[in-house]
Short mmCIF file of C-alpha atoms in Angstrom, two decimals:
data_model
loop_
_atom_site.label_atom_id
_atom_site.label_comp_id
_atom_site.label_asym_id
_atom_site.label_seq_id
_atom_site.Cartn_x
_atom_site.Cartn_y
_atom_site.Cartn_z
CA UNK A 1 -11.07 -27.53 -9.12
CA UNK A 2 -8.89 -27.70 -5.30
CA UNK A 3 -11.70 -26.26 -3.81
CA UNK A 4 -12.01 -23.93 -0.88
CA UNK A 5 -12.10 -25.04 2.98
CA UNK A 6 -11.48 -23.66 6.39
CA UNK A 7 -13.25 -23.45 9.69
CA UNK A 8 -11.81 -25.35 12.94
CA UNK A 9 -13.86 -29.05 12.69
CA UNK A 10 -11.42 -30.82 14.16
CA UNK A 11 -13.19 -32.36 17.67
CA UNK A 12 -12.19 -30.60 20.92
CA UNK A 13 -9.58 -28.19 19.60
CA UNK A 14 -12.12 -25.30 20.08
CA UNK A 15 -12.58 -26.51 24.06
CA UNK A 16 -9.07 -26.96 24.47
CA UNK A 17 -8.37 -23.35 22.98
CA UNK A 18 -11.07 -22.30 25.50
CA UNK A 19 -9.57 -24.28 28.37
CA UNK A 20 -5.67 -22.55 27.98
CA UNK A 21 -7.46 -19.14 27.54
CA UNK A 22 -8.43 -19.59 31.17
CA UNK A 23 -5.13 -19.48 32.43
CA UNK A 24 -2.23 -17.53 31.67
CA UNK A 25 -0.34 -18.47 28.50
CA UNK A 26 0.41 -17.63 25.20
CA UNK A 27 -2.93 -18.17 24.04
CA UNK A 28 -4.30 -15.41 26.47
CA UNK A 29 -1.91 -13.20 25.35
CA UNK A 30 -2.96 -13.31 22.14
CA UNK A 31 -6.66 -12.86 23.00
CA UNK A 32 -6.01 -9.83 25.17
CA UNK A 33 -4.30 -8.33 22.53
CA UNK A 34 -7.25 -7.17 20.08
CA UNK A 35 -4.84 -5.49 17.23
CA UNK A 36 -3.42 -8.81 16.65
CA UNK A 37 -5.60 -10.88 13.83
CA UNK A 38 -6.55 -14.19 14.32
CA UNK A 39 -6.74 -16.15 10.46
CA UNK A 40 -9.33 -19.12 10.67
CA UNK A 41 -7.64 -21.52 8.40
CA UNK A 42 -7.94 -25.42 7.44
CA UNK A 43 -8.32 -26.90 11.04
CA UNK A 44 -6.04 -24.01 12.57
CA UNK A 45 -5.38 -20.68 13.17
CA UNK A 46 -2.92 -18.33 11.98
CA UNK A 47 -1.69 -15.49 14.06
CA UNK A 48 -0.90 -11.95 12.37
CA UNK A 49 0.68 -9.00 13.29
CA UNK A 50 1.85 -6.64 10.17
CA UNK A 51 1.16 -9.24 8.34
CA UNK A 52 3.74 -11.64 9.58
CA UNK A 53 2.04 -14.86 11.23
CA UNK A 54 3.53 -15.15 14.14
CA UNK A 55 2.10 -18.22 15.53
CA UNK A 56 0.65 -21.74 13.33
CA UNK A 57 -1.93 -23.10 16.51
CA UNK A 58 -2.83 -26.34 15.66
CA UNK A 59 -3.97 -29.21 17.49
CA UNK A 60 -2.18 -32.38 17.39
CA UNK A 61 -3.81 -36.05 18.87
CA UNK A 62 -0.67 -37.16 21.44
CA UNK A 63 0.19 -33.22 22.24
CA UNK A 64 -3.22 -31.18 22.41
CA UNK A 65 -2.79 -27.61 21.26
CA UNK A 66 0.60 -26.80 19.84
CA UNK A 67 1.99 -23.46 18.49
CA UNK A 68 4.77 -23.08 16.09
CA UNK A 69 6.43 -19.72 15.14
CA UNK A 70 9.10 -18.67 12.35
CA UNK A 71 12.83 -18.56 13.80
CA UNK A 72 13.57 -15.35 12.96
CA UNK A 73 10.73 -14.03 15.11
CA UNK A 74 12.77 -15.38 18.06
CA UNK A 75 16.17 -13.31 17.40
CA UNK A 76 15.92 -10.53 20.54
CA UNK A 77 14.68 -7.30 18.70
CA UNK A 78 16.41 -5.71 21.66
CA UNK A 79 20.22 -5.99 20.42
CA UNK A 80 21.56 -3.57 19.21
CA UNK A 81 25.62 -3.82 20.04
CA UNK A 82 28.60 -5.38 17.66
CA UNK A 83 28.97 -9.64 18.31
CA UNK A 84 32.89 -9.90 18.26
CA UNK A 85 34.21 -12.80 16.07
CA UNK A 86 37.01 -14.05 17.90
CA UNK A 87 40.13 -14.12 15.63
CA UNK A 88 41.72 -17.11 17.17
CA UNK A 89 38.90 -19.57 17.52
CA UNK A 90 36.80 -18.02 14.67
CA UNK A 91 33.64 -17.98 16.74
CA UNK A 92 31.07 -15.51 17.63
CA UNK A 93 31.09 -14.03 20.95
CA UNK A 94 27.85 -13.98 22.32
CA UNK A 95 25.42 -15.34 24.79
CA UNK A 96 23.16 -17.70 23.36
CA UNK A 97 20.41 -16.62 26.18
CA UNK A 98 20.49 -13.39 25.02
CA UNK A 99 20.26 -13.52 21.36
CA UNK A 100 16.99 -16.16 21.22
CA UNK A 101 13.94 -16.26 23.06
CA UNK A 102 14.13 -19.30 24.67
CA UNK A 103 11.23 -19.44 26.69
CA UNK A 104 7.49 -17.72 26.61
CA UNK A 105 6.51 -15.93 29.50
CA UNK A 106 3.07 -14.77 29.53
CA UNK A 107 1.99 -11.24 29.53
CA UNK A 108 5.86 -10.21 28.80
CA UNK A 109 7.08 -12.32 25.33
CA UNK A 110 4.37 -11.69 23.03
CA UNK A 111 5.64 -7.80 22.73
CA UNK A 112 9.17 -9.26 22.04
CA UNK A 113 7.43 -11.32 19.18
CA UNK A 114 5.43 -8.86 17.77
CA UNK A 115 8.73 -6.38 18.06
CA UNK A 116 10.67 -8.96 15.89
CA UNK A 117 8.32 -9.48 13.29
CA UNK A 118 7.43 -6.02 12.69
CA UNK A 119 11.08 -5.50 11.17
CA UNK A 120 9.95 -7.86 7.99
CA UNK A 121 6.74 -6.09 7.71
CA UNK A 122 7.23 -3.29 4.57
CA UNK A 123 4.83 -0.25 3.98
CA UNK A 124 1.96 -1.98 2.43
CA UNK A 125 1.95 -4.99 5.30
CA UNK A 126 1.92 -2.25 8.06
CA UNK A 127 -1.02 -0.35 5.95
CA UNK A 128 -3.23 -3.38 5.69
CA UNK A 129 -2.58 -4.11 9.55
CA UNK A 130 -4.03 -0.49 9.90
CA UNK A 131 -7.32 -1.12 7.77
CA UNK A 132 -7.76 -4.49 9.48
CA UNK A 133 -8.09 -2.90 12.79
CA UNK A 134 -10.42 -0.16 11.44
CA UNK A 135 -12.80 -2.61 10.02
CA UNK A 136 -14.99 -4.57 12.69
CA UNK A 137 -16.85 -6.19 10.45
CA UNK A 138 -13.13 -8.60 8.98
CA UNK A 139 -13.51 -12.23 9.02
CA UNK A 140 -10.54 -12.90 7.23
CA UNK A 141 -7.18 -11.68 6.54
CA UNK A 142 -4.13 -13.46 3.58
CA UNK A 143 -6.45 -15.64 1.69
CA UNK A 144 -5.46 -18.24 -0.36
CA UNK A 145 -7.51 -19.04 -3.12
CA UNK A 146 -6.30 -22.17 -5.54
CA UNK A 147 -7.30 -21.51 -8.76
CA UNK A 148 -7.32 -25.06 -10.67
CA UNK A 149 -7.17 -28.29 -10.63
CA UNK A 150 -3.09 -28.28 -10.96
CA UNK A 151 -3.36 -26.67 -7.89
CA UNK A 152 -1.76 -23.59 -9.08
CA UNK A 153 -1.55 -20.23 -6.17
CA UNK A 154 -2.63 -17.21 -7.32
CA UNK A 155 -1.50 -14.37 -4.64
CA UNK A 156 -3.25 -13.94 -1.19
CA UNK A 157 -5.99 -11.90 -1.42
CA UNK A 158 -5.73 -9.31 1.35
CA UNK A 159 -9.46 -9.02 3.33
CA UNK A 160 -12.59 -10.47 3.71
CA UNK A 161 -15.37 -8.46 5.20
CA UNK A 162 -19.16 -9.03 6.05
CA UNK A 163 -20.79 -6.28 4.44
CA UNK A 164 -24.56 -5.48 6.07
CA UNK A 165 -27.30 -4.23 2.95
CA UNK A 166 -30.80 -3.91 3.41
CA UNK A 167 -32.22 -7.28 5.02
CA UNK A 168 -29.02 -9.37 4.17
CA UNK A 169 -25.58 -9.43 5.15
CA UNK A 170 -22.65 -10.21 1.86
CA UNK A 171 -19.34 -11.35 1.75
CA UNK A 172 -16.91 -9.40 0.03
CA UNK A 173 -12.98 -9.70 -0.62
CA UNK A 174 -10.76 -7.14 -1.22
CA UNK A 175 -7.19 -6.48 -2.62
CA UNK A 176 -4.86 -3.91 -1.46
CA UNK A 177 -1.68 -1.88 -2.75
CA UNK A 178 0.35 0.50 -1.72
CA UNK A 179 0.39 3.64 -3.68
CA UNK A 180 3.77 2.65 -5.78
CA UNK A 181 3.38 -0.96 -5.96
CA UNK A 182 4.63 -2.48 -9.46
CA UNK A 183 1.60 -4.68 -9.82
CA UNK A 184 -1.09 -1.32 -9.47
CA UNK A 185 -1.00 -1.58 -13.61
CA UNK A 186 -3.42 -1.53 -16.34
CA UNK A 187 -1.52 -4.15 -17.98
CA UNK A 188 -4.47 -7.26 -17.97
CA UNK A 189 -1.59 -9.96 -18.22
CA UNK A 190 -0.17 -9.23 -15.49
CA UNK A 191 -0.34 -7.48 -12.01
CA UNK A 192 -3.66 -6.40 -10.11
CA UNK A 193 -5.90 -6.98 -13.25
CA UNK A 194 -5.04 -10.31 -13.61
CA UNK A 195 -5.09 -10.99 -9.79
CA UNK A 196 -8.42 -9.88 -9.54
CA UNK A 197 -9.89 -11.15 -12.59
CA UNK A 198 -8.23 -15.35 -11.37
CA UNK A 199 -9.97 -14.20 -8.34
CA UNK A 200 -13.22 -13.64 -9.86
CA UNK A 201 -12.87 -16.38 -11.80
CA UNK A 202 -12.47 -19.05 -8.18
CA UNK A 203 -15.54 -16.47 -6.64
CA UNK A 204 -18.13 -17.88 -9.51
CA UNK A 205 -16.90 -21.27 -9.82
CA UNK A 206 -16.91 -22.25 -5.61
CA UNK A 207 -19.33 -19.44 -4.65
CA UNK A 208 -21.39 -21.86 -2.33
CA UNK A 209 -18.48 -23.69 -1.11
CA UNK A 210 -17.01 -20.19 -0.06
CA UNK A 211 -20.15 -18.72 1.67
CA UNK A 212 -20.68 -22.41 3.37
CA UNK A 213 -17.20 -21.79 4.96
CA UNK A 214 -17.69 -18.88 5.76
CA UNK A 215 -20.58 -19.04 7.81
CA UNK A 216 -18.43 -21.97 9.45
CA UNK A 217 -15.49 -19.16 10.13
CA UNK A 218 -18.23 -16.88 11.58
CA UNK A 219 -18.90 -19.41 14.38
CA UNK A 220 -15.07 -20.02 14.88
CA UNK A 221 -14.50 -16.01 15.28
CA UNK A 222 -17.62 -15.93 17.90
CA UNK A 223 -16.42 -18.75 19.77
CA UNK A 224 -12.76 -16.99 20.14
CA UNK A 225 -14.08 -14.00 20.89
CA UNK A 226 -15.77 -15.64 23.60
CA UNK A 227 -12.64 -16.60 25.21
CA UNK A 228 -11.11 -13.41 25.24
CA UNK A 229 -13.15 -12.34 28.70
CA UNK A 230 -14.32 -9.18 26.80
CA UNK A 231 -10.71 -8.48 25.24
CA UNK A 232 -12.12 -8.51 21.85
CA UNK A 233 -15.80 -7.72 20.16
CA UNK A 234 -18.02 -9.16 17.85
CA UNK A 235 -19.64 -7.43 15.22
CA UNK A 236 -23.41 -7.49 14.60
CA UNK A 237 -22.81 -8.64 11.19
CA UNK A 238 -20.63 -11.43 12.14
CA UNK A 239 -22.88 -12.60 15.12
CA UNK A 240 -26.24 -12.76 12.78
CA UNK A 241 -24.17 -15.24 10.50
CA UNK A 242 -22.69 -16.74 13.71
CA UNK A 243 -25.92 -17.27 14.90
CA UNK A 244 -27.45 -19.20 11.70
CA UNK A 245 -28.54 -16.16 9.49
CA UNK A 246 -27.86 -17.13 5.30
CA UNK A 247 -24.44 -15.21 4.02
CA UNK A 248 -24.52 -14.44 0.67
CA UNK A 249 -21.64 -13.43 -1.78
CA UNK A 250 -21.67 -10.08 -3.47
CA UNK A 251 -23.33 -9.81 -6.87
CA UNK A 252 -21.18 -9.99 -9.30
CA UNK A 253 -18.98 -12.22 -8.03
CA UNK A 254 -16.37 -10.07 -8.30
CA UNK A 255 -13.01 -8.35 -5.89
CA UNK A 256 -12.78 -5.21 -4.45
CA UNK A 257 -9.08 -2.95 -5.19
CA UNK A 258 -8.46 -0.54 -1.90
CA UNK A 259 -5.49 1.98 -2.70
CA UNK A 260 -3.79 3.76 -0.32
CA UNK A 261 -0.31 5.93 0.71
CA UNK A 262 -0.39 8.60 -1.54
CA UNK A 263 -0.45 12.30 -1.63
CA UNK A 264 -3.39 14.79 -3.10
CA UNK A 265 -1.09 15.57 -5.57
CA UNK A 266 -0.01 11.71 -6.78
CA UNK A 267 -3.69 11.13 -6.77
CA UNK A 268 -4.92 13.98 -9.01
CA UNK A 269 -1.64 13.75 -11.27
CA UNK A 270 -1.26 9.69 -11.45
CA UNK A 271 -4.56 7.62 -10.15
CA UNK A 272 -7.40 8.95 -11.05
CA UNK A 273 -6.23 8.49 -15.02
CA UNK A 274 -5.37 5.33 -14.05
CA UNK A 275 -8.40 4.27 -11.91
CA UNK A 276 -10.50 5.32 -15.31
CA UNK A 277 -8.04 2.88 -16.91
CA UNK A 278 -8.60 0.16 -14.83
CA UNK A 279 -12.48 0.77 -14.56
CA UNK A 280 -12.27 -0.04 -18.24
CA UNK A 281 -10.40 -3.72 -17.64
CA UNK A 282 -12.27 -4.51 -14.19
CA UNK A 283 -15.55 -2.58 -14.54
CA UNK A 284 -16.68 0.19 -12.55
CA UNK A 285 -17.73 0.59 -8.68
CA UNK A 286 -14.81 -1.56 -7.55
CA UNK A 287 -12.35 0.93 -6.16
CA UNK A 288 -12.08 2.57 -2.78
CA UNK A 289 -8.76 5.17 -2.82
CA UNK A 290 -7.56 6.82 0.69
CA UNK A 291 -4.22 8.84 1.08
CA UNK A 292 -3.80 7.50 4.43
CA UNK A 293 -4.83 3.82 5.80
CA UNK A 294 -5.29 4.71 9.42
CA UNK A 295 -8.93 4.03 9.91
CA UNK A 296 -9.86 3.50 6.79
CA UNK A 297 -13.04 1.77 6.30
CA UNK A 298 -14.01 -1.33 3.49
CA UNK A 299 -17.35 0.16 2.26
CA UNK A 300 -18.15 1.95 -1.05
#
């Protein structure tokens, strides 16, 4: 079994994160800006907007904190004219300055990121970045679960809340998909029921490993949110776990479906047949269905 891990332990990087949110920077950018979703990973962070992660933040031992981005978030979202091709030399005509962001100026480049990654985000992407910042209670966003030994990838599951009942507070994943997606199928080979059920499957067989790094993650997000000089909040349910209180998985061990972008009339006509279909695969009280995903919320 590859096991499940994440949480920053490496020495100093969570000072040093603290230390270039003090000044201005990238880093402050990205704390000021509370829709964008900070992923606590392996001994770094991703940074998500629309589901694109638009910065890697790691810390390196000659370097100190270092952020890496995807190319293509760099291309100017701005242009919109023709680029020439000159016929005799066969180049472009263009001005390099122009086309790449070549330099990060705080409190004005971040937008210009965001702006270029938004263009590879598709309709489902820009309706889970609309449930993540309706749910205070996330801890987690594009998880990766290995489910064997081979170290085979099953998708990325899409949230991870803390869910407050009675005197205890659970962790519980969920999957989305877009009204429309292929994979929202009552076939059990392949598509959502088989997601869910390899999911299931990793939830029983790591469940103390998971909770254990969890808890970890909840200390991570309270620390960040500390440096964010009251840009961001933290939820009572993450700061009782933050603070040392037991998290416990839900019981069964089992993943959550959230459906969403569809009409009144798609969801009498096409889902709810197909919800009873899948309650017979995945069992029952493990579906939450909204028409639109602004603000919905992660709770049955």
């Amino acid at each position: 079994m590859a096991g499940f891990k994440r949480g920053i332990r490496k020495p100093g990087m969570m000072d040093a994160l603290a230390e270039l949110a003090a000044r201005p920077s990238w880093w402050r950018d990205v704390l000021q800006d509370e829709r964008l979703i900070i992923g606590v990973r392996d001994n770094y962070l991703n940074v998500y907007w629309h589901g694109q992660s638009i910065f890697k933040v790691e810390m390196k031992k000659e370097r100190g904190i270092v952020a890496t981005t995807h190319p293509k978030y760099l291309l100017n979202p701005d242009l919109k004219r023709q680029i020439a091709l000159d016929p005799s030399t066969s180049e472009f005509r263009f001005d390099p300055t122009l086309l790449l962001t070549h330099r990060y100026v705080p409190g004005e480049t971040l937008e210009k990121l965001k702006k270029a990654a938004q263009r590879y985000a598709g309709k489902e992407k820009r309706g889970v970045q609309e449930i993540a910042e309706a749910n205070t209670n996330l801890v987690d966003v594009e998880i990766a679960f290995r489910e064997d030994a081979e170290g085979r990838r099953v998708p990325r599951i899409d949230f991870a809340t803390f869910e407050e009942r009675a005197s205890r507070i659970e962790l519980v994943f969920w999957e989305a998909k877009l009204f429309g997606n292929a994979e929202l199928s009552d076939n059990e080979d392949k598509g959502v029921i088989a997601q869910i059920k390899g999911y299931d499957r990793f939830l029983i067989q790591n469940r103390d490993e998971i909770t254990t790094n969890y808890q970890i993650i909840a200390k991570d997000i309270s620390r960040i949110v500390e440096m964010s000089d009251g840009a961001r909040s933290l939820s009572p349910a993450i700061r009782r776990i933050a603070d040392g209180e037991t998290l416990h998985l839900t019981k069964p061990d089992d993943v959550r479906l959230v459906v969403f972008g569809f009409t009144e009339q798609q969801r009498d006509g096409i889902l709810m047949p197909l919800f009873t279909r899948l309650e017979k695969h995945l069992g029952s009280g493990r579906f939450l269905a909204r028409g639109k995903s602004s603000g919905m919320r992660l709770k049955l």
